[in-house]
Short mmCIF file of C-alpha atoms in Angstrom, two decimals:
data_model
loop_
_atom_site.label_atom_id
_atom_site.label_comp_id
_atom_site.label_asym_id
_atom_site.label_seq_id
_atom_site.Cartn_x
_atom_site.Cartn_y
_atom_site.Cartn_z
CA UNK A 1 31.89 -36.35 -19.67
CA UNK A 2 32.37 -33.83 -22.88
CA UNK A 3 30.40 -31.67 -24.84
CA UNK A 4 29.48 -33.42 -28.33
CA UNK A 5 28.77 -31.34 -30.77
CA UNK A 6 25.96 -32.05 -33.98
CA UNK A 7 26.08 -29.44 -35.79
CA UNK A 8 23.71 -26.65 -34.48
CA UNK A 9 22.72 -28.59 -31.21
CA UNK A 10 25.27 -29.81 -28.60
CA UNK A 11 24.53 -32.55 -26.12
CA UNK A 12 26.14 -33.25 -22.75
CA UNK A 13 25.31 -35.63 -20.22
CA UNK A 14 25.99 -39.79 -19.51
CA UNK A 15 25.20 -40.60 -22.95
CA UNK A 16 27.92 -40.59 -25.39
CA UNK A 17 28.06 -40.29 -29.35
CA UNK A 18 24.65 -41.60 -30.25
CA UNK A 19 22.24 -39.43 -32.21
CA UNK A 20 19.75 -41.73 -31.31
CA UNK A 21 19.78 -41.06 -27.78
CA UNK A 22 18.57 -37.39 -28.24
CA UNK A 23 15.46 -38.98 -30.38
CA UNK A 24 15.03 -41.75 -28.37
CA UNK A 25 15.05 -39.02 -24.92
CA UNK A 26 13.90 -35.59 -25.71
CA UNK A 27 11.75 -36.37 -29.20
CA UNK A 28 9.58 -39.59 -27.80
CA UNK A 29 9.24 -38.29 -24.04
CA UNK A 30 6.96 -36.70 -22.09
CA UNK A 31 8.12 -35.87 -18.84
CA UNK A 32 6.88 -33.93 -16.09
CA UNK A 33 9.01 -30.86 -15.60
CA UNK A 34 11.33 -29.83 -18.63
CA UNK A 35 14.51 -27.32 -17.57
CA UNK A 36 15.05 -24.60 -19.96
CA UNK A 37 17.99 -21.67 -20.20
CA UNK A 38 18.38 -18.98 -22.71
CA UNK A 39 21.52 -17.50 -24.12
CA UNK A 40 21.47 -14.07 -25.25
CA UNK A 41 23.56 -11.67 -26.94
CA UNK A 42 23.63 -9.89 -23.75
CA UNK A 43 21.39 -8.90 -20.59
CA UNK A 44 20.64 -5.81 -22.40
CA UNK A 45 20.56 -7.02 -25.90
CA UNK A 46 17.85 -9.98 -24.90
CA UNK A 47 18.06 -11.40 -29.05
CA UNK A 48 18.49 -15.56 -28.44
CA UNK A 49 21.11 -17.04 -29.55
CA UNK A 50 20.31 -20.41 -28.26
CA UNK A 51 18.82 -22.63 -25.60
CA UNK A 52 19.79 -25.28 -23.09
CA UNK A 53 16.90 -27.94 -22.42
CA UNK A 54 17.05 -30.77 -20.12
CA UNK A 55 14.61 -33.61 -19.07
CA UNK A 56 16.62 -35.06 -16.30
CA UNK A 57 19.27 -33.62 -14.43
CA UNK A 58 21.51 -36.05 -15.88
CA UNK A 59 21.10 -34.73 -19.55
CA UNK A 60 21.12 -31.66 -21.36
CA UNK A 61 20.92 -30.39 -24.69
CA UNK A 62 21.71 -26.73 -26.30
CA UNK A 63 20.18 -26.01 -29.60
CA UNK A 64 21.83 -23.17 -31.43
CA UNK A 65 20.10 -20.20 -32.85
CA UNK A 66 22.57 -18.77 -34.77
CA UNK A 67 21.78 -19.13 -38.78
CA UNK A 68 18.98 -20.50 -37.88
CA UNK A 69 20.73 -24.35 -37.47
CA UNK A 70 19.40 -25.84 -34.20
CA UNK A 71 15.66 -24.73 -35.06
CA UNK A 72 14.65 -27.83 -36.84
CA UNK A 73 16.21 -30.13 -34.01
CA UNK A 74 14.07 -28.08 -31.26
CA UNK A 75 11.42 -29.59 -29.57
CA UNK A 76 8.89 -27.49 -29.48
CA UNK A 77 6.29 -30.54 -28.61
CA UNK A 78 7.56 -30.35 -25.33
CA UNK A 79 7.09 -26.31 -24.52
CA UNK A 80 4.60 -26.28 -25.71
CA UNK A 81 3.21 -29.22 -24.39
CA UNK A 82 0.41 -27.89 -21.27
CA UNK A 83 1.35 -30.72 -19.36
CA UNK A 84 4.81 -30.50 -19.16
CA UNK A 85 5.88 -27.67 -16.73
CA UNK A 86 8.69 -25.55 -18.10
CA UNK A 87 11.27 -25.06 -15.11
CA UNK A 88 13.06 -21.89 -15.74
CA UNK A 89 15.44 -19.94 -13.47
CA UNK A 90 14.24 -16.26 -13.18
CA UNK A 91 11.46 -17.08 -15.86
CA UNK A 92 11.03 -13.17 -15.93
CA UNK A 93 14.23 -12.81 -18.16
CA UNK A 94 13.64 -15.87 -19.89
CA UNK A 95 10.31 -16.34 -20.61
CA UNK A 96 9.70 -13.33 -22.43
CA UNK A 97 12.41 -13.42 -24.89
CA UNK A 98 11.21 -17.07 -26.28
CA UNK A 99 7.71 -15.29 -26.16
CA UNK A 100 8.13 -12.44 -28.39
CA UNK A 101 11.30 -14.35 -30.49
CA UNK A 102 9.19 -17.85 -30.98
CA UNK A 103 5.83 -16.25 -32.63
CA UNK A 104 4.27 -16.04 -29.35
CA UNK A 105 4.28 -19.72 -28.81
CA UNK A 106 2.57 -20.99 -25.86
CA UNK A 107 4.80 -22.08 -23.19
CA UNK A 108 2.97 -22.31 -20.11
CA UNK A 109 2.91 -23.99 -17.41
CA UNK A 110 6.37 -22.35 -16.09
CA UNK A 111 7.70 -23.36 -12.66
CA UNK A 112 10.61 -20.09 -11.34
CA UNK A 113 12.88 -21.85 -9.25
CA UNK A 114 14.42 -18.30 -8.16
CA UNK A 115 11.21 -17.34 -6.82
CA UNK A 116 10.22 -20.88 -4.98
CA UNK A 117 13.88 -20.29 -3.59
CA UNK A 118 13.27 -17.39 -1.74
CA UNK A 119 9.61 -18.76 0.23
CA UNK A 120 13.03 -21.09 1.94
CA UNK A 121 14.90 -18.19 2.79
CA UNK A 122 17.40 -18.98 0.03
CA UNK A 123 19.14 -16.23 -2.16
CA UNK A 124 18.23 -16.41 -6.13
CA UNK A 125 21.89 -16.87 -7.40
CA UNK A 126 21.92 -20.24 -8.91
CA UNK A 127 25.99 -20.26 -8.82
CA UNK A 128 25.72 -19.56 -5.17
CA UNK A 129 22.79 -22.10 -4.50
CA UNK A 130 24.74 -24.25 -6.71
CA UNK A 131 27.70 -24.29 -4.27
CA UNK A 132 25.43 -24.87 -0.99
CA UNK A 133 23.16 -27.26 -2.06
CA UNK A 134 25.98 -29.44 -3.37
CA UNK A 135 24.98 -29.53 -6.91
CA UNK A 136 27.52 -28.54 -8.81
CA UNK A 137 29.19 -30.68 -11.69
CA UNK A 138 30.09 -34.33 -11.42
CA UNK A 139 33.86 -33.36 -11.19
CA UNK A 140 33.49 -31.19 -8.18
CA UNK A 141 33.94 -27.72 -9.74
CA UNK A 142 31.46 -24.88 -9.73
CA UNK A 143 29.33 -23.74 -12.25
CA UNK A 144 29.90 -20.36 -13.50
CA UNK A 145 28.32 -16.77 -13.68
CA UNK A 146 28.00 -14.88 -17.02
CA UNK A 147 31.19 -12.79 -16.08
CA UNK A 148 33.41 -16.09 -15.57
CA UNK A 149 32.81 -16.67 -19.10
CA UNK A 150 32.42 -13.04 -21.15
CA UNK A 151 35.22 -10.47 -20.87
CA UNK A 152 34.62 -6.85 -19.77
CA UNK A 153 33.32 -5.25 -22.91
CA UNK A 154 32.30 -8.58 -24.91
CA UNK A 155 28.83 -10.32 -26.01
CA UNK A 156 28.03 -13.44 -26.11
CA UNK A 157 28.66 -13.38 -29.81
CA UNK A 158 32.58 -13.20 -28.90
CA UNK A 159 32.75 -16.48 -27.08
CA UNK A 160 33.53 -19.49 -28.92
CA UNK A 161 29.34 -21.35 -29.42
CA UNK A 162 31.10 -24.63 -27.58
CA UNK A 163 31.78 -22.79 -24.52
CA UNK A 164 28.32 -20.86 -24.58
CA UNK A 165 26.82 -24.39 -24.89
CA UNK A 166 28.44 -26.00 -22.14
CA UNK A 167 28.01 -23.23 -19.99
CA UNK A 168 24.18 -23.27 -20.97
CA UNK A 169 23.70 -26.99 -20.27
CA UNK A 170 25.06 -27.06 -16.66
CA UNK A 171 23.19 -24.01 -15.85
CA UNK A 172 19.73 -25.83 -17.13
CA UNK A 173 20.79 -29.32 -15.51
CA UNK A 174 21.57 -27.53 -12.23
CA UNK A 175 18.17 -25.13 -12.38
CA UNK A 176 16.82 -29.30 -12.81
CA UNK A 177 18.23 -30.39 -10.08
CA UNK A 178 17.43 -27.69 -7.63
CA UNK A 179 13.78 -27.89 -8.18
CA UNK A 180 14.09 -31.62 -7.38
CA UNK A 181 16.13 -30.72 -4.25
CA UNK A 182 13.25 -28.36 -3.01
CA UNK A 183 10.40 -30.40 -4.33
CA UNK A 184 9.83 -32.62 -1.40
CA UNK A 185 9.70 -29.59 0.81
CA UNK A 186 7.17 -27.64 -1.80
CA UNK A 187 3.47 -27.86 -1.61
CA UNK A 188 3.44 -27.58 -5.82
CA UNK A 189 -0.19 -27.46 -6.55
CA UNK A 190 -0.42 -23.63 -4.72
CA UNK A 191 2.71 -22.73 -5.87
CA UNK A 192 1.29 -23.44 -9.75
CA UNK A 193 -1.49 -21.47 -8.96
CA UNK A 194 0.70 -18.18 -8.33
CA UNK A 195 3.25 -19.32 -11.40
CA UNK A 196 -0.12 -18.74 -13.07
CA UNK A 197 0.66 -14.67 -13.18
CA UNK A 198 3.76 -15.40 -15.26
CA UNK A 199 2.25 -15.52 -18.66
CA UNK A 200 -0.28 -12.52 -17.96
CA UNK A 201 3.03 -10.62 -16.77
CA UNK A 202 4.83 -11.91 -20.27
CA UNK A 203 1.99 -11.29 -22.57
CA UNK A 204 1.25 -7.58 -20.71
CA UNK A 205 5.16 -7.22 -20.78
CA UNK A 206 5.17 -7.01 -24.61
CA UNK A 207 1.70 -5.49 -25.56
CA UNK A 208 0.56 -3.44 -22.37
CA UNK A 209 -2.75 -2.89 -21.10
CA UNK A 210 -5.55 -0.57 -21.01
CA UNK A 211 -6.08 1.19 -17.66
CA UNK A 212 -8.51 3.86 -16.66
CA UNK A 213 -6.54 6.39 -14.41
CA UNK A 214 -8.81 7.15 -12.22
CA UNK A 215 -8.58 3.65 -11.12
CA UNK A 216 -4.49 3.76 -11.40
CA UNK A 217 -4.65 6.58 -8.85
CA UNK A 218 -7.32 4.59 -6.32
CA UNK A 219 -5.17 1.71 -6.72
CA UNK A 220 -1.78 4.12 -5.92
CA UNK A 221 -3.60 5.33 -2.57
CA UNK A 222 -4.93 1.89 -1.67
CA UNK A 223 -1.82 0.56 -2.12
CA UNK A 224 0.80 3.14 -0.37
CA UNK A 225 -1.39 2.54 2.92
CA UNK A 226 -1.63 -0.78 2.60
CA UNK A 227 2.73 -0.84 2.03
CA UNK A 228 2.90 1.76 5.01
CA UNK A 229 1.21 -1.03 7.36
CA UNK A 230 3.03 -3.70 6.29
CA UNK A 231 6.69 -1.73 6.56
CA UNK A 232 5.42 -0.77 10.13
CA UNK A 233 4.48 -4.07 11.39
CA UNK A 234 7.71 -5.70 9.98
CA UNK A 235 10.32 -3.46 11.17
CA UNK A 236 8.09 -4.18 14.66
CA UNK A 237 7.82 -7.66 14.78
CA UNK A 238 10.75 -8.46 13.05
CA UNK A 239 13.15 -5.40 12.70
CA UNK A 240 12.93 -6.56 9.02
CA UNK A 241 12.80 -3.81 6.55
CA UNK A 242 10.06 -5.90 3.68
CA UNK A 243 11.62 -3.93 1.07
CA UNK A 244 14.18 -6.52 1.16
CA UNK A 245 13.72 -9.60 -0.74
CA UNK A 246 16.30 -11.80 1.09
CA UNK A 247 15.49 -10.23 4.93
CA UNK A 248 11.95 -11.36 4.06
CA UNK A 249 12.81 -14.51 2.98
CA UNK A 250 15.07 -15.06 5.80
CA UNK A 251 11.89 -14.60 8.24
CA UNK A 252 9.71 -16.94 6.66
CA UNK A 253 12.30 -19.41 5.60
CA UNK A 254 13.29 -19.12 9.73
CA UNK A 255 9.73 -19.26 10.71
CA UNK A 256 8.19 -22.20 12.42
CA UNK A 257 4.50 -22.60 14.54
CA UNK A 258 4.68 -19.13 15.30
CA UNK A 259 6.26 -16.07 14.20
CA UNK A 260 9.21 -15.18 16.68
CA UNK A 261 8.50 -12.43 18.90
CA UNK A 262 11.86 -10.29 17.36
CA UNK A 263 13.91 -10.41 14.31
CA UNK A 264 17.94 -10.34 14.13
CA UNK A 265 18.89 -9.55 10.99
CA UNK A 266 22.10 -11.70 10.19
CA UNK A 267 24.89 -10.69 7.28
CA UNK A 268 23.87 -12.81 4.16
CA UNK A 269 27.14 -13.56 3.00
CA UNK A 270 27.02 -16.34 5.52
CA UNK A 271 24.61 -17.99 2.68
CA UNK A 272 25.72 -21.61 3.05
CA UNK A 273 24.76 -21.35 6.75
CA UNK A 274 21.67 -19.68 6.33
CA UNK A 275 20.44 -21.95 3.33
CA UNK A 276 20.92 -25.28 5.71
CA UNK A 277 19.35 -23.89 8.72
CA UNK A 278 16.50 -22.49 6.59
CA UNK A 279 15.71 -25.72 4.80
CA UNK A 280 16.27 -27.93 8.33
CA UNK A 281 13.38 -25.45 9.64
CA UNK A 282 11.30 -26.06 6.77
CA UNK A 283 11.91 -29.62 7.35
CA UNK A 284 11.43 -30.16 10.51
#
């Protein structure tokens, strides 16, 4: 399987050398969950420079951004399409850069696989989930992290665009086929519900809102005590400290009828262990 490049949008997956697949596939479907990945100049410098789209796990397309050349090809039917739930990984990153970059195109509903990770107990790396959950690429090897691709001191801009695309495509395939790994275990209508903060959270993100202070400070106070009781009752019950994303998802990953009376904390870089045993509870 190779990357084929069109000229501003790349394709990789099991179909080989036929333009007519990508019309036939991405132009003329309308699937339920659609996987998409940005590529940025860098995490600081959030300006797109393309993005990986999938509809399967088994194919996966990168449009290119640069001069403007994979624009045209982009199918923008699909995000914005209010049927079709955008599956993004860390949707906090990505979301809001094809917000404010796209001319504040709707692209809701989004489904965060990062977040729906962590109600199993699993960490949010997708290179490390990758490498648990046995689904990295067809030839065995693992996908790879920003930094196994960009040298110390280099943007995204100094990587040859066939490597960014490939890169991009596995990423957005595998963020496709973790959701269907976890899918059977999720309760998805809920979970929708809650991914229904993201675009309130995007839209505030780039134009703020109007608060009265009086009610920012009531809010403050109300909160602190309400954070003060739940830090108590946690280090208690579980000897968990709940400022910890991945101790907290550890306890209700581990959790079954009934919370356990006390809390071990375990070192997370046993991950592999702790994802199995956390999705066997969830399970079972």
């Amino acid at each position: 399987m190779s990357l084929i490049d069109y000229g501003g949008w790349y394709y990789l997956g099991t179909y080989q050398g036929m333009d007519m697949d990508y019309s036939r596939q991405l132009l003329t479907s309308t699937p339920k969950f659609v996987a998409v990945d940005i590529e940025t100049i860098s995490l600081k410098d959030r300006t797109i420079i393309g993005i990986g789209v999938t509809i399967s796990p088994e194919h996966g397309w990168y449009f290119s951004w640069m001069d403007n050349r994979g624009l045209e090809e982009f199918p923008w039917h699909l995000m914005e399409n209010p049927t079709v739930i955008k599956i993004m990984h860390n949707a906090m990153f990505d979301a809001p850069a094809i917000y404010e970059q796209c001319g504040q195109r709707p692209i809701w509903p989004i489904l965060d696989t990062m977040i729906a990770c962590t109600t199993f107990g699993l960490p949010g790396k997708l290179k490390t989930l990758a490498a648990a959950l046995d689904l990295e690429k067809e030839d065995g090897s693992e996908i790879q992290d920003i930094e196994d691709v960009l040298p110390k001191g280099k943007t995204m801009l100094d990587i040859p665009e066939p490597i960014t695309a490939e890169k991009c495509i596995w990423d957005v395939r595998t963020t496709h086929k973790l959701l269907l790994t976890i899918l059977p275990e999720m309760d998805l209508d809920p979970y929708m519900d809650e991914m229904a903060v993201i675009p309130i959270l995007v839209v505030a993100q780039g134009e703020g809102l109007a608060l009265d202070p009086r009610e920012v400070d009531r809010w403050y106070k109300d909160l602190n005590q309400k954070m003060r009781f739940f830090k108590d009752y946690c280090e208690e019950q579980f000897s968990a400290n709940p400022g910890s994303t991945e101790q907290m998802a550890y306890v209700l990953g581990m959790r079954a009828e009934d919370y356990p009376d006390t809390f071990e904390y375990v070192n997370l870089k046993r991950k592999d262990k702790l994802m199995s045993e956390a999705l066997q509870q969830k399970a079972g």
